[in-house]
Amino acid sequence: MTGDHQTLALVLFSAFIAVTLAITTWVSRRRRGSAEEFYAGGRLFSPMENGFAIAGDYMSAASFLGICGAIALFGYDGMLYLVGFLVAWLLVLFLVAELVRNCGRFTLADVVAARMRERPVRIAVGAASVTVSVLYLVAQMVGAGSLVSLLLDDAGAQARTWMVIGVGALMVFYVAFGGMRATTWIQIVKAVLLLGGALALTALVVLRFHGDANALLDTAAERSGHGKAFLAPGLKYGGGWTARLDFISLGLALVLGTGGLPHILSRFYTVPTARAARRSAVWAIGLIGGFYLMTVVLGFGAAAVLGSDAVRASNTGGNTAVPLLALDLGGGAGSTGGTVLFAVVAAVAFATILAVVAGLTLASSASVAHDLHASLRRPRTEGQRARRSEVAVARIAAVAVGAVAIGLALLARNLNVAFLVGLAFAVAASANLPALLYALFWRRFTTRGALWSVYGGLIPALTLVALSPVVSGSPDALFPGRDFAVFPLANPGVVSIPLGFLMGWLGTVLSPEAADGARHAETEVRALTGAGAA
């Protein structure tokens, strides 16, 4: 990259950071310091505002950088990510959004523990939620590192390390000082920027090929090095039974994982009513669906304009395909148009990362403070002092979560960010979703069932990932020099998700205690009518 690219992109980075810091400072002066303000933004957002914020939270670096890169490298098989991401919202809309808003207060554990013994259930669900959030955070940090490496002309590991650390520091600041309200407005701004940037790039790709979709696809196939196989299933997931099973595993994780993501579910608490939560989901589906249609054009456009080999040479995971595409569409390296478009897209991608990590950090710190700390504290005091103490713990937890995410991101810097998000979805679908659905719809569900469901999905998912080619035994693994991979699949969902549901059922039928019928009836009425909801 030329000095002009670097300077302009850094100016735009700085402008976005200045805007977000101003939003956070403004909100910090207006907040009341209550738990409801910190966790839920006072429940004052409209369905449209919350829909944009949900879209901003969900359209992460995996969407903008990872999916486009996966399509540019693997063609048809790369599109499987976006199909799973989008279809998952039907589950959220019809089974989760309204019921979660009615039953909970701030976190996923509020819903699951509503009819159980609170302390053990909150600890289990809180631990699972923090794990999912950290895995998701790692993907965003890896995207930040890839972006700065491209911007600074592959300046080396030190520059990527400092970028990851800088993103971590910013996300801690947003959460600690602005809470949910600042995070929401940052996500709204980011959603508008991302949709606008994607629309502009899509229009340029369409113009480059004169609106001829066949020409775009034929050129992408030709320059991919794989010919027509690039446009057919099997390039990535068709190499044998292991690859095909890995595809099934990834699909299950993506479709079922969204319903268990703590940072997405917590967004439904920021609106005043359950009806508003449902309308928020409809807004989000429309925005996210339109965006994913554009990523298809951008992914194949990157393959057609740049060639898959050039994308892979820049970043082995394909994470820099979109910025490189913008540079070429604007006129190429050294041109004014290329410099401006590259800088704008790089700044939008950076905004994407900052907004998503803010939401993830808030969700994980809320789980630590509201679920883990509040459950372990003895005695469990109530009242305003306890709530203020909880918010203080949440701010401290944001720092700790940020530090852990930074460390893991530095290890995983060469992996595709969409793939990393797939792992987070697998853990969410294995540990959180079974407990949530059982708690909402199964009358006999007990405390033991909830604990077995969460731990029975969480522990196998993490164990299988640790023993998979993602961690060791392959050139792109976290530890390429080691080989202790005994589980052949890269995504554990096909095993761990059924285990989570099975263990929840088994724990319930083997439980010595019967389910509390009165508390279930109360929860059911509250979930369906909103009576007594916060």
Short mmCIF file of C-alpha atoms in Angstrom, two decimals:
data_model
loop_
_atom_site.label_atom_id
_atom_site.label_comp_id
_atom_site.label_asym_id
_atom_site.label_seq_id
_atom_site.Cartn_x
_atom_site.Cartn_y
_atom_site.Cartn_z
CA MET A 1 0.00 0.00 0.00
CA THR A 2 1.19 3.52 -0.74
CA GLY A 3 1.62 6.25 1.81
CA ASP A 4 -1.58 7.90 0.52
CA HIS A 5 -3.56 4.74 1.30
CA GLN A 6 -2.18 4.57 4.79
CA THR A 7 -2.67 8.24 5.55
CA LEU A 8 -6.25 8.46 4.28
CA ALA A 9 -7.32 5.20 5.89
CA LEU A 10 -5.77 6.24 9.20
CA VAL A 11 -7.57 9.60 8.99
CA LEU A 12 -10.89 7.82 8.45
CA PHE A 13 -10.10 5.37 11.25
CA SER A 14 -9.41 8.30 13.53
CA ALA A 15 -12.62 10.07 12.48
CA PHE A 16 -14.76 7.04 13.30
CA ILE A 17 -12.97 6.50 16.60
CA ALA A 18 -13.49 10.16 17.47
CA VAL A 19 -17.24 9.87 16.74
CA THR A 20 -17.61 6.73 18.83
CA LEU A 21 -15.63 8.20 21.71
CA ALA A 22 -17.83 11.31 21.56
CA ILE A 23 -20.96 9.13 21.71
CA THR A 24 -19.57 7.21 24.67
CA THR A 25 -18.59 10.39 26.52
CA TRP A 26 -22.00 11.96 25.88
CA VAL A 27 -23.81 8.87 27.13
CA SER A 28 -21.59 8.52 30.19
CA ARG A 29 -22.58 12.03 31.30
CA ARG A 30 -26.30 11.28 30.89
CA ARG A 31 -26.50 7.82 32.45
CA ARG A 32 -28.08 7.26 35.84
CA GLY A 33 -25.70 4.50 36.90
CA SER A 34 -28.48 1.91 37.30
CA ALA A 35 -28.17 -1.72 36.21
CA GLU A 36 -31.08 -1.30 33.80
CA GLU A 37 -29.32 1.66 32.15
CA PHE A 38 -25.98 -0.16 31.91
CA TYR A 39 -27.30 -3.54 30.68
CA ALA A 40 -30.40 -2.53 28.68
CA GLY A 41 -30.00 1.17 27.84
CA GLY A 42 -33.09 2.03 29.88
CA ARG A 43 -35.26 -0.03 27.45
CA LEU A 44 -35.90 3.14 25.44
CA PHE A 45 -34.99 2.11 21.89
CA SER A 46 -37.59 1.86 19.12
CA PRO A 47 -37.95 -1.32 17.02
CA MET A 48 -36.26 0.36 14.04
CA GLU A 49 -33.34 1.61 16.14
CA ASN A 50 -32.94 -1.78 17.77
CA GLY A 51 -33.27 -3.55 14.41
CA PHE A 52 -30.39 -1.48 13.03
CA ALA A 53 -28.40 -2.15 16.21
CA ILE A 54 -29.04 -5.90 15.97
CA ALA A 55 -27.94 -5.84 12.33
CA GLY A 56 -24.84 -3.87 13.33
CA ASP A 57 -24.12 -6.39 16.07
CA TYR A 58 -24.68 -9.42 13.84
CA MET A 59 -22.94 -8.22 10.65
CA SER A 60 -19.49 -8.75 12.05
CA ALA A 61 -16.02 -9.01 10.58
CA ALA A 62 -16.99 -12.58 9.70
CA SER A 63 -19.75 -11.21 7.46
CA PHE A 64 -17.84 -8.41 5.78
CA LEU A 65 -14.35 -9.88 5.61
CA GLY A 66 -14.63 -13.61 6.25
CA ILE A 67 -17.62 -14.60 4.10
CA CYS A 68 -16.48 -12.57 1.10
CA GLY A 69 -13.03 -14.11 1.47
CA ALA A 70 -14.48 -17.63 1.75
CA ILE A 71 -16.53 -17.11 -1.44
CA ALA A 72 -13.49 -15.68 -3.24
CA LEU A 73 -11.46 -18.78 -2.31
CA PHE A 74 -14.05 -21.58 -2.45
CA GLY A 75 -16.92 -20.25 -4.58
CA TYR A 76 -20.19 -22.09 -3.97
CA ASP A 77 -19.01 -23.68 -0.73
CA GLY A 78 -18.12 -20.25 0.65
CA MET A 79 -21.76 -19.18 0.30
CA LEU A 80 -22.81 -21.83 2.80
CA TYR A 81 -21.77 -19.52 5.63
CA LEU A 82 -24.20 -16.78 4.70
CA VAL A 83 -27.08 -19.22 4.14
CA GLY A 84 -26.65 -20.52 7.69
CA PHE A 85 -26.29 -17.04 9.16
CA LEU A 86 -29.51 -15.84 7.51
CA VAL A 87 -31.74 -18.91 8.00
CA ALA A 88 -30.90 -18.82 11.71
CA TRP A 89 -32.99 -15.66 12.09
CA LEU A 90 -36.20 -17.56 11.39
CA LEU A 91 -35.56 -19.55 14.57
CA VAL A 92 -34.88 -16.33 16.48
CA LEU A 93 -38.00 -14.61 15.14
CA PHE A 94 -40.51 -17.41 15.69
CA LEU A 95 -39.19 -19.16 18.82
CA VAL A 96 -36.91 -16.86 20.77
CA ALA A 97 -37.24 -13.06 20.45
CA GLU A 98 -40.60 -12.35 22.06
CA LEU A 99 -40.38 -15.07 24.71
CA VAL A 100 -36.88 -14.06 25.80
CA ARG A 101 -37.96 -10.42 26.10
CA ASN A 102 -40.89 -11.41 28.33
CA CYS A 103 -39.08 -13.91 30.55
CA GLY A 104 -35.69 -12.30 31.10
CA ARG A 105 -34.30 -9.08 32.45
CA PHE A 106 -30.68 -8.64 31.32
CA THR A 107 -29.08 -11.98 30.34
CA LEU A 108 -29.84 -15.43 28.93
CA ALA A 109 -29.47 -16.93 32.41
CA ASP A 110 -32.49 -14.89 33.56
CA VAL A 111 -34.69 -16.96 31.25
CA VAL A 112 -33.25 -20.39 32.01
CA ALA A 113 -33.15 -19.81 35.78
CA ALA A 114 -36.70 -18.42 36.00
CA ARG A 115 -38.14 -21.78 37.09
CA MET A 116 -34.98 -23.48 38.47
CA ARG A 117 -32.67 -23.22 41.45
CA GLU A 118 -31.00 -19.98 40.47
CA ARG A 119 -27.44 -20.24 41.74
CA PRO A 120 -26.14 -23.35 39.91
CA VAL A 121 -28.07 -22.56 36.73
CA ARG A 122 -26.80 -18.97 36.58
CA ILE A 123 -23.22 -20.13 37.07
CA ALA A 124 -23.52 -22.71 34.27
CA VAL A 125 -25.25 -20.46 31.73
CA GLY A 126 -23.03 -17.51 32.66
CA ALA A 127 -19.86 -19.57 32.08
CA ALA A 128 -21.16 -20.79 28.72
CA SER A 129 -22.14 -17.26 27.65
CA VAL A 130 -18.70 -15.88 28.50
CA THR A 131 -17.05 -18.70 26.53
CA VAL A 132 -19.17 -18.00 23.44
CA SER A 133 -18.52 -14.26 23.66
CA VAL A 134 -14.75 -14.72 23.96
CA LEU A 135 -14.64 -17.05 20.93
CA TYR A 136 -16.63 -14.52 18.93
CA LEU A 137 -14.34 -11.72 20.13
CA VAL A 138 -11.29 -13.63 18.92
CA ALA A 139 -12.72 -13.65 15.38
CA GLN A 140 -13.16 -9.87 15.43
CA MET A 141 -9.62 -9.34 16.74
CA VAL A 142 -8.19 -11.56 14.00
CA GLY A 143 -10.06 -9.44 11.46
CA ALA A 144 -8.52 -6.30 12.95
CA GLY A 145 -5.05 -7.80 12.66
CA SER A 146 -5.59 -8.79 9.01
CA LEU A 147 -6.82 -5.31 8.21
CA VAL A 148 -3.86 -3.47 9.69
CA SER A 149 -1.44 -5.92 8.08
CA LEU A 150 -2.88 -5.00 4.68
CA LEU A 151 -3.03 -1.30 5.47
CA LEU A 152 0.60 -1.09 6.59
CA ASP A 153 1.88 -3.22 3.71
CA ASP A 154 2.38 -6.30 5.88
CA ALA A 155 4.38 -4.36 8.43
CA GLY A 156 4.84 -7.50 10.49
CA ALA A 157 3.60 -9.21 13.61
CA GLN A 158 4.33 -6.25 15.86
CA ALA A 159 1.92 -3.93 14.01
CA ARG A 160 -0.83 -6.56 14.07
CA THR A 161 -0.25 -7.13 17.76
CA TRP A 162 -0.62 -3.44 18.55
CA MET A 163 -3.77 -3.19 16.45
CA VAL A 164 -5.35 -6.08 18.36
CA ILE A 165 -4.38 -4.48 21.66
CA GLY A 166 -5.75 -1.11 20.51
CA VAL A 167 -9.11 -2.61 19.53
CA GLY A 168 -9.26 -4.34 22.90
CA ALA A 169 -8.60 -1.08 24.74
CA LEU A 170 -11.30 0.73 22.79
CA MET A 171 -13.93 -1.93 23.40
CA VAL A 172 -13.22 -1.85 27.13
CA PHE A 173 -13.64 1.93 27.11
CA TYR A 174 -16.97 1.77 25.24
CA VAL A 175 -18.44 -0.76 27.65
CA ALA A 176 -17.03 0.57 30.90
CA PHE A 177 -18.10 4.17 30.31
CA GLY A 178 -21.04 3.95 27.92
CA GLY A 179 -22.82 0.70 28.68
CA MET A 180 -25.63 -0.52 26.44
CA ARG A 181 -26.79 2.90 25.28
CA ALA A 182 -23.42 3.93 23.83
CA THR A 183 -22.89 0.44 22.40
CA THR A 184 -26.28 0.59 20.67
CA TRP A 185 -25.65 3.94 18.99
CA ILE A 186 -22.20 2.80 17.88
CA GLN A 187 -23.79 -0.28 16.32
CA ILE A 188 -26.45 1.82 14.55
CA VAL A 189 -23.80 4.11 13.05
CA LYS A 190 -21.75 1.11 12.02
CA ALA A 191 -24.74 -0.65 10.40
CA VAL A 192 -25.47 2.41 8.25
CA LEU A 193 -21.81 2.69 7.21
CA LEU A 194 -21.50 -1.02 6.45
CA LEU A 195 -24.69 -1.21 4.39
CA GLY A 196 -23.72 1.94 2.49
CA GLY A 197 -20.20 0.68 1.79
CA ALA A 198 -21.40 -2.76 0.69
CA LEU A 199 -24.02 -1.19 -1.60
CA ALA A 200 -21.44 1.07 -3.24
CA LEU A 201 -19.00 -1.79 -3.85
CA THR A 202 -21.77 -4.05 -5.17
CA ALA A 203 -22.83 -1.36 -7.64
CA LEU A 204 -19.24 -1.01 -8.86
CA VAL A 205 -18.88 -4.77 -9.36
CA VAL A 206 -22.16 -4.87 -11.31
CA LEU A 207 -20.99 -1.94 -13.47
CA ARG A 208 -17.61 -3.61 -14.08
CA PHE A 209 -19.41 -6.58 -15.64
CA HIS A 210 -22.16 -4.46 -17.25
CA GLY A 211 -24.87 -6.09 -15.19
CA ASP A 212 -24.15 -9.52 -16.68
CA ALA A 213 -24.24 -12.10 -13.86
CA ASN A 214 -23.09 -14.89 -16.16
CA ALA A 215 -19.99 -12.91 -17.13
CA LEU A 216 -19.22 -12.31 -13.46
CA LEU A 217 -19.54 -15.98 -12.53
CA ASP A 218 -17.67 -17.26 -15.60
CA THR A 219 -14.77 -14.88 -14.99
CA ALA A 220 -14.68 -15.81 -11.28
CA ALA A 221 -14.55 -19.51 -12.17
CA GLU A 222 -11.80 -18.92 -14.75
CA ARG A 223 -9.60 -16.84 -12.43
CA SER A 224 -10.16 -19.09 -9.42
CA GLY A 225 -7.93 -21.79 -10.88
CA HIS A 226 -10.67 -24.41 -10.40
CA GLY A 227 -12.82 -23.81 -13.48
CA LYS A 228 -16.48 -24.81 -13.29
CA ALA A 229 -15.83 -26.67 -10.03
CA PHE A 230 -15.66 -23.22 -8.40
CA LEU A 231 -19.39 -22.77 -9.05
CA ALA A 232 -20.42 -26.26 -7.90
CA PRO A 233 -20.67 -27.82 -4.43
CA GLY A 234 -17.70 -29.72 -3.09
CA LEU A 235 -14.62 -27.54 -3.55
CA LYS A 236 -14.13 -27.18 0.20
CA TYR A 237 -16.55 -29.72 1.66
CA GLY A 238 -16.54 -32.44 -0.97
CA GLY A 239 -13.20 -34.13 -0.45
CA GLY A 240 -14.52 -37.19 1.38
CA TRP A 241 -16.78 -38.23 4.23
CA THR A 242 -14.85 -36.05 6.70
CA ALA A 243 -15.29 -32.89 4.66
CA ARG A 244 -18.98 -33.61 4.06
CA LEU A 245 -19.60 -34.30 7.73
CA ASP A 246 -17.75 -31.07 8.51
CA PHE A 247 -20.19 -29.25 6.23
CA ILE A 248 -23.19 -30.75 8.06
CA SER A 249 -21.58 -29.79 11.36
CA LEU A 250 -21.00 -26.21 10.22
CA GLY A 251 -24.55 -25.90 8.89
CA LEU A 252 -26.06 -27.09 12.18
CA ALA A 253 -23.89 -24.69 14.14
CA LEU A 254 -24.75 -21.66 12.00
CA VAL A 255 -28.50 -22.31 11.84
CA LEU A 256 -28.93 -23.14 15.54
CA GLY A 257 -26.18 -20.99 17.03
CA THR A 258 -27.79 -17.56 16.63
CA GLY A 259 -30.57 -18.48 19.06
CA GLY A 260 -27.95 -19.03 21.76
CA LEU A 261 -25.70 -16.00 21.19
CA PRO A 262 -25.76 -13.91 24.38
CA HIS A 263 -24.93 -10.59 22.69
CA ILE A 264 -27.84 -11.00 20.26
CA LEU A 265 -30.38 -12.13 22.87
CA SER A 266 -29.46 -9.24 25.18
CA ARG A 267 -30.50 -6.79 22.47
CA PHE A 268 -34.15 -7.79 22.91
CA TYR A 269 -34.07 -6.34 26.43
CA THR A 270 -33.41 -2.82 25.10
CA VAL A 271 -36.95 -2.31 23.77
CA PRO A 272 -40.00 -1.54 25.96
CA THR A 273 -42.31 -4.41 24.91
CA ALA A 274 -42.32 -7.92 23.49
CA ARG A 275 -44.08 -6.64 20.36
CA ALA A 276 -41.21 -4.21 19.86
CA ALA A 277 -38.75 -7.11 20.23
CA ARG A 278 -40.55 -9.03 17.48
CA ARG A 279 -40.60 -5.98 15.20
CA SER A 280 -36.88 -5.47 15.92
CA ALA A 281 -36.22 -8.99 14.64
CA VAL A 282 -38.18 -8.26 11.45
CA TRP A 283 -36.14 -5.10 10.83
CA ALA A 284 -32.93 -7.05 11.46
CA ILE A 285 -33.90 -9.84 9.03
CA GLY A 286 -34.56 -7.34 6.26
CA LEU A 287 -31.29 -5.48 6.77
CA ILE A 288 -29.18 -8.61 7.24
CA GLY A 289 -30.78 -10.39 4.27
CA GLY A 290 -30.06 -7.47 1.95
CA PHE A 291 -26.48 -7.30 3.16
CA TYR A 292 -25.82 -11.02 2.62
CA LEU A 293 -27.12 -10.81 -0.94
CA MET A 294 -24.48 -8.15 -1.54
CA THR A 295 -21.71 -10.31 -0.04
CA VAL A 296 -22.37 -12.92 -2.72
CA VAL A 297 -21.64 -10.32 -5.42
CA LEU A 298 -18.57 -9.07 -3.55
CA GLY A 299 -17.14 -12.56 -3.00
CA PHE A 300 -17.46 -13.63 -6.62
CA GLY A 301 -16.40 -10.13 -7.66
CA ALA A 302 -13.14 -10.52 -5.71
CA ALA A 303 -12.47 -13.84 -7.41
CA ALA A 304 -13.26 -12.39 -10.85
CA VAL A 305 -11.39 -9.10 -10.51
CA LEU A 306 -8.41 -10.17 -8.38
CA GLY A 307 -8.21 -13.93 -8.79
CA SER A 308 -8.28 -16.44 -5.94
CA ASP A 309 -4.50 -16.78 -5.87
CA ALA A 310 -4.03 -13.04 -5.29
CA VAL A 311 -6.58 -13.10 -2.46
CA ARG A 312 -4.86 -16.08 -0.86
CA ALA A 313 -1.42 -14.50 -1.26
CA SER A 314 -2.54 -11.43 0.67
CA ASN A 315 -4.08 -13.45 3.51
CA THR A 316 -4.31 -17.23 3.69
CA GLY A 317 -7.80 -17.02 5.19
CA GLY A 318 -9.06 -14.60 2.52
CA ASN A 319 -9.84 -11.90 5.09
CA THR A 320 -8.49 -9.05 2.93
CA ALA A 321 -10.48 -9.81 -0.25
CA VAL A 322 -12.92 -6.90 0.12
CA PRO A 323 -10.36 -4.12 0.74
CA LEU A 324 -8.26 -5.38 -2.19
CA LEU A 325 -11.36 -5.47 -4.38
CA ALA A 326 -12.15 -1.87 -3.42
CA LEU A 327 -8.62 -0.81 -4.36
CA ASP A 328 -8.92 -2.35 -7.81
CA LEU A 329 -12.46 -1.08 -8.47
CA GLY A 330 -11.39 2.45 -7.57
CA GLY A 331 -8.67 2.49 -10.20
CA GLY A 332 -5.86 0.38 -8.79
CA ALA A 333 -2.83 1.02 -6.61
CA GLY A 334 -1.57 4.59 -6.81
CA SER A 335 -4.80 6.05 -8.22
CA THR A 336 -6.81 8.63 -6.33
CA GLY A 337 -10.03 6.65 -6.70
CA GLY A 338 -8.39 3.46 -5.53
CA THR A 339 -6.84 5.22 -2.56
CA VAL A 340 -10.14 6.78 -1.48
CA LEU A 341 -12.25 3.63 -1.94
CA PHE A 342 -9.69 1.40 -0.24
CA ALA A 343 -9.48 3.78 2.71
CA VAL A 344 -13.27 4.03 3.03
CA VAL A 345 -13.74 0.26 2.95
CA ALA A 346 -10.90 -0.32 5.40
CA ALA A 347 -12.41 2.26 7.76
CA VAL A 348 -15.88 0.65 7.46
CA ALA A 349 -14.38 -2.77 8.20
CA PHE A 350 -12.62 -1.30 11.21
CA ALA A 351 -15.90 0.28 12.35
CA THR A 352 -17.53 -3.14 11.98
CA ILE A 353 -14.98 -4.71 14.25
CA LEU A 354 -15.20 -2.00 16.91
CA ALA A 355 -19.00 -2.09 17.06
CA VAL A 356 -19.23 -5.87 17.32
CA VAL A 357 -16.53 -6.21 19.95
CA ALA A 358 -18.32 -3.58 22.05
CA GLY A 359 -21.54 -5.62 22.00
CA LEU A 360 -19.71 -8.87 22.75
CA THR A 361 -17.74 -7.35 25.60
CA LEU A 362 -20.91 -5.92 27.13
CA ALA A 363 -22.69 -9.29 26.92
CA SER A 364 -19.79 -11.18 28.47
CA SER A 365 -19.22 -8.63 31.25
CA ALA A 366 -22.97 -8.73 32.01
CA SER A 367 -22.78 -12.52 32.33
CA VAL A 368 -19.80 -12.27 34.66
CA ALA A 369 -21.39 -9.62 36.89
CA HIS A 370 -25.13 -10.42 36.75
CA ASP A 371 -24.82 -14.21 36.69
CA LEU A 372 -21.44 -15.41 38.00
CA HIS A 373 -20.54 -12.73 40.54
CA ALA A 374 -24.10 -12.21 41.79
CA SER A 375 -24.53 -15.97 42.27
CA LEU A 376 -21.23 -16.51 44.07
CA ARG A 377 -21.51 -13.46 46.32
CA ARG A 378 -22.38 -14.26 49.95
CA PRO A 379 -24.66 -13.05 51.27
CA ARG A 380 -26.54 -12.13 48.12
CA THR A 381 -27.57 -8.62 49.07
CA GLU A 382 -30.38 -6.78 47.35
CA GLY A 383 -31.21 -3.18 46.75
CA GLN A 384 -29.53 -0.23 45.11
CA ARG A 385 -26.10 -0.85 46.66
CA ALA A 386 -26.00 -4.42 45.30
CA ARG A 387 -26.99 -3.26 41.81
CA ARG A 388 -24.29 -0.56 41.80
CA SER A 389 -21.74 -3.13 42.93
CA GLU A 390 -22.83 -5.40 40.09
CA VAL A 391 -22.30 -2.66 37.50
CA ALA A 392 -18.82 -1.98 38.94
CA VAL A 393 -17.97 -5.66 38.61
CA ALA A 394 -19.22 -5.60 35.01
CA ARG A 395 -16.79 -2.81 34.17
CA ILE A 396 -13.89 -4.73 35.73
CA ALA A 397 -14.99 -7.88 33.89
CA ALA A 398 -14.85 -5.98 30.58
CA VAL A 399 -11.12 -5.45 31.14
CA ALA A 400 -10.51 -9.13 31.97
CA VAL A 401 -12.53 -10.41 29.00
CA GLY A 402 -10.70 -8.01 26.68
CA ALA A 403 -7.32 -9.29 27.89
CA VAL A 404 -8.27 -12.93 27.32
CA ALA A 405 -9.65 -12.19 23.83
CA ILE A 406 -6.47 -10.31 22.87
CA GLY A 407 -4.26 -13.22 23.91
CA LEU A 408 -6.28 -15.81 21.98
CA ALA A 409 -6.53 -13.57 18.90
CA LEU A 410 -2.75 -13.33 18.68
CA LEU A 411 -2.61 -17.15 18.52
CA ALA A 412 -5.36 -17.47 15.89
CA ARG A 413 -4.27 -14.63 13.58
CA ASN A 414 -3.95 -16.79 10.44
CA LEU A 415 -7.41 -18.40 10.57
CA ASN A 416 -10.44 -17.25 8.53
CA VAL A 417 -12.68 -15.10 10.69
CA ALA A 418 -15.90 -16.65 9.34
CA PHE A 419 -14.56 -20.05 10.34
CA LEU A 420 -13.73 -18.78 13.85
CA VAL A 421 -17.25 -17.44 14.24
CA GLY A 422 -18.52 -20.87 13.20
CA LEU A 423 -16.81 -22.30 16.29
CA ALA A 424 -18.52 -19.72 18.51
CA PHE A 425 -21.87 -20.63 16.94
CA ALA A 426 -21.21 -24.32 17.59
CA VAL A 427 -20.60 -23.70 21.31
CA ALA A 428 -23.69 -21.46 21.54
CA ALA A 429 -25.86 -24.08 19.83
CA SER A 430 -24.45 -26.87 22.01
CA ALA A 431 -24.59 -25.22 25.45
CA ASN A 432 -27.05 -22.32 25.42
CA LEU A 433 -29.78 -23.20 22.92
CA PRO A 434 -30.84 -26.61 24.35
CA ALA A 435 -31.21 -25.17 27.87
CA LEU A 436 -33.10 -22.15 26.54
CA LEU A 437 -35.59 -24.13 24.43
CA TYR A 438 -36.18 -26.72 27.15
CA ALA A 439 -36.76 -23.97 29.73
CA LEU A 440 -39.29 -22.23 27.47
CA PHE A 441 -41.21 -25.23 26.12
CA TRP A 442 -40.74 -28.37 28.29
CA ARG A 443 -42.90 -28.54 31.41
CA ARG A 444 -40.87 -31.33 33.05
CA PHE A 445 -37.48 -29.59 32.69
CA THR A 446 -35.54 -29.52 35.98
CA THR A 447 -32.46 -27.91 37.46
CA ARG A 448 -30.39 -31.04 36.88
CA GLY A 449 -31.56 -31.10 33.28
CA ALA A 450 -30.48 -27.49 32.82
CA LEU A 451 -27.02 -28.14 34.28
CA TRP A 452 -26.48 -31.33 32.29
CA SER A 453 -27.67 -29.58 29.14
CA VAL A 454 -25.28 -26.65 29.47
CA TYR A 455 -22.21 -28.58 30.61
CA GLY A 456 -23.08 -31.56 28.37
CA GLY A 457 -22.86 -29.30 25.35
CA LEU A 458 -20.13 -26.90 26.46
CA ILE A 459 -17.48 -29.38 27.63
CA PRO A 460 -17.68 -31.72 24.59
CA ALA A 461 -17.66 -28.75 22.19
CA LEU A 462 -14.52 -27.24 23.72
CA THR A 463 -12.83 -30.65 24.07
CA LEU A 464 -13.49 -31.60 20.46
CA VAL A 465 -12.18 -28.24 19.24
CA ALA A 466 -9.01 -28.74 21.30
CA LEU A 467 -8.52 -32.17 19.73
CA SER A 468 -9.34 -31.05 16.18
CA PRO A 469 -7.15 -29.91 13.25
CA VAL A 470 -7.99 -26.32 14.22
CA VAL A 471 -5.59 -26.51 17.17
CA SER A 472 -2.88 -28.90 15.95
CA GLY A 473 -1.84 -31.20 13.13
CA SER A 474 -2.22 -28.83 10.15
CA PRO A 475 -0.20 -25.92 8.71
CA ASP A 476 -2.91 -23.38 9.59
CA ALA A 477 -3.56 -24.68 13.12
CA LEU A 478 -3.06 -22.64 16.28
CA PHE A 479 -0.04 -24.85 17.08
CA PRO A 480 1.24 -26.02 13.67
CA GLY A 481 4.31 -27.67 15.18
CA ARG A 482 2.25 -30.01 17.36
CA ASP A 483 -0.06 -32.87 16.44
CA PHE A 484 -2.52 -34.15 19.02
CA ALA A 485 -5.59 -33.97 16.76
CA VAL A 486 -7.72 -37.09 17.16
CA PHE A 487 -11.10 -35.58 16.20
CA PRO A 488 -11.21 -35.24 12.39
CA LEU A 489 -13.77 -32.42 12.07
CA ALA A 490 -12.97 -28.71 12.24
CA ASN A 491 -16.41 -27.85 13.67
CA PRO A 492 -17.76 -29.97 16.57
CA GLY A 493 -21.45 -29.08 16.11
CA VAL A 494 -22.63 -32.39 14.62
CA VAL A 495 -21.54 -34.16 17.83
CA SER A 496 -21.83 -31.52 20.56
CA ILE A 497 -25.24 -30.06 19.61
CA PRO A 498 -27.14 -33.38 19.84
CA LEU A 499 -25.21 -34.10 23.04
CA GLY A 500 -26.46 -30.85 24.58
CA PHE A 501 -30.09 -31.76 23.85
CA LEU A 502 -29.58 -35.40 24.88
CA MET A 503 -27.93 -34.52 28.20
CA GLY A 504 -30.70 -32.03 28.99
CA TRP A 505 -33.30 -34.74 28.45
CA LEU A 506 -31.30 -37.36 30.33
CA GLY A 507 -30.63 -35.07 33.29
CA THR A 508 -34.33 -34.30 33.55
CA VAL A 509 -35.61 -37.88 33.42
CA LEU A 510 -32.96 -38.98 35.96
CA SER A 511 -33.54 -36.03 38.25
CA PRO A 512 -34.67 -36.92 41.80
CA GLU A 513 -36.66 -33.69 41.99
CA ALA A 514 -39.83 -33.00 40.09
CA ALA A 515 -40.29 -29.87 38.06
CA ASP A 516 -42.06 -27.02 39.85
CA GLY A 517 -45.40 -26.91 38.05
CA ALA A 518 -46.46 -23.61 39.55
CA ARG A 519 -43.26 -21.82 38.50
CA HIS A 520 -43.51 -23.31 35.01
CA ALA A 521 -47.09 -22.07 34.67
CA GLU A 522 -46.03 -18.62 35.85
CA THR A 523 -43.14 -18.57 33.37
CA GLU A 524 -45.38 -19.77 30.54
CA VAL A 525 -47.97 -17.07 31.16
CA ARG A 526 -45.27 -14.44 31.38
CA ALA A 527 -43.57 -15.67 28.17
CA LEU A 528 -46.79 -15.70 26.15
CA THR A 529 -48.49 -12.57 27.49
CA GLY A 530 -45.71 -10.37 28.86
CA ALA A 531 -47.49 -10.08 32.21
CA GLY A 532 -44.93 -9.05 34.83
CA ALA A 533 -42.13 -8.60 32.28
CA ALA A 534 -39.45 -6.01 33.08
#
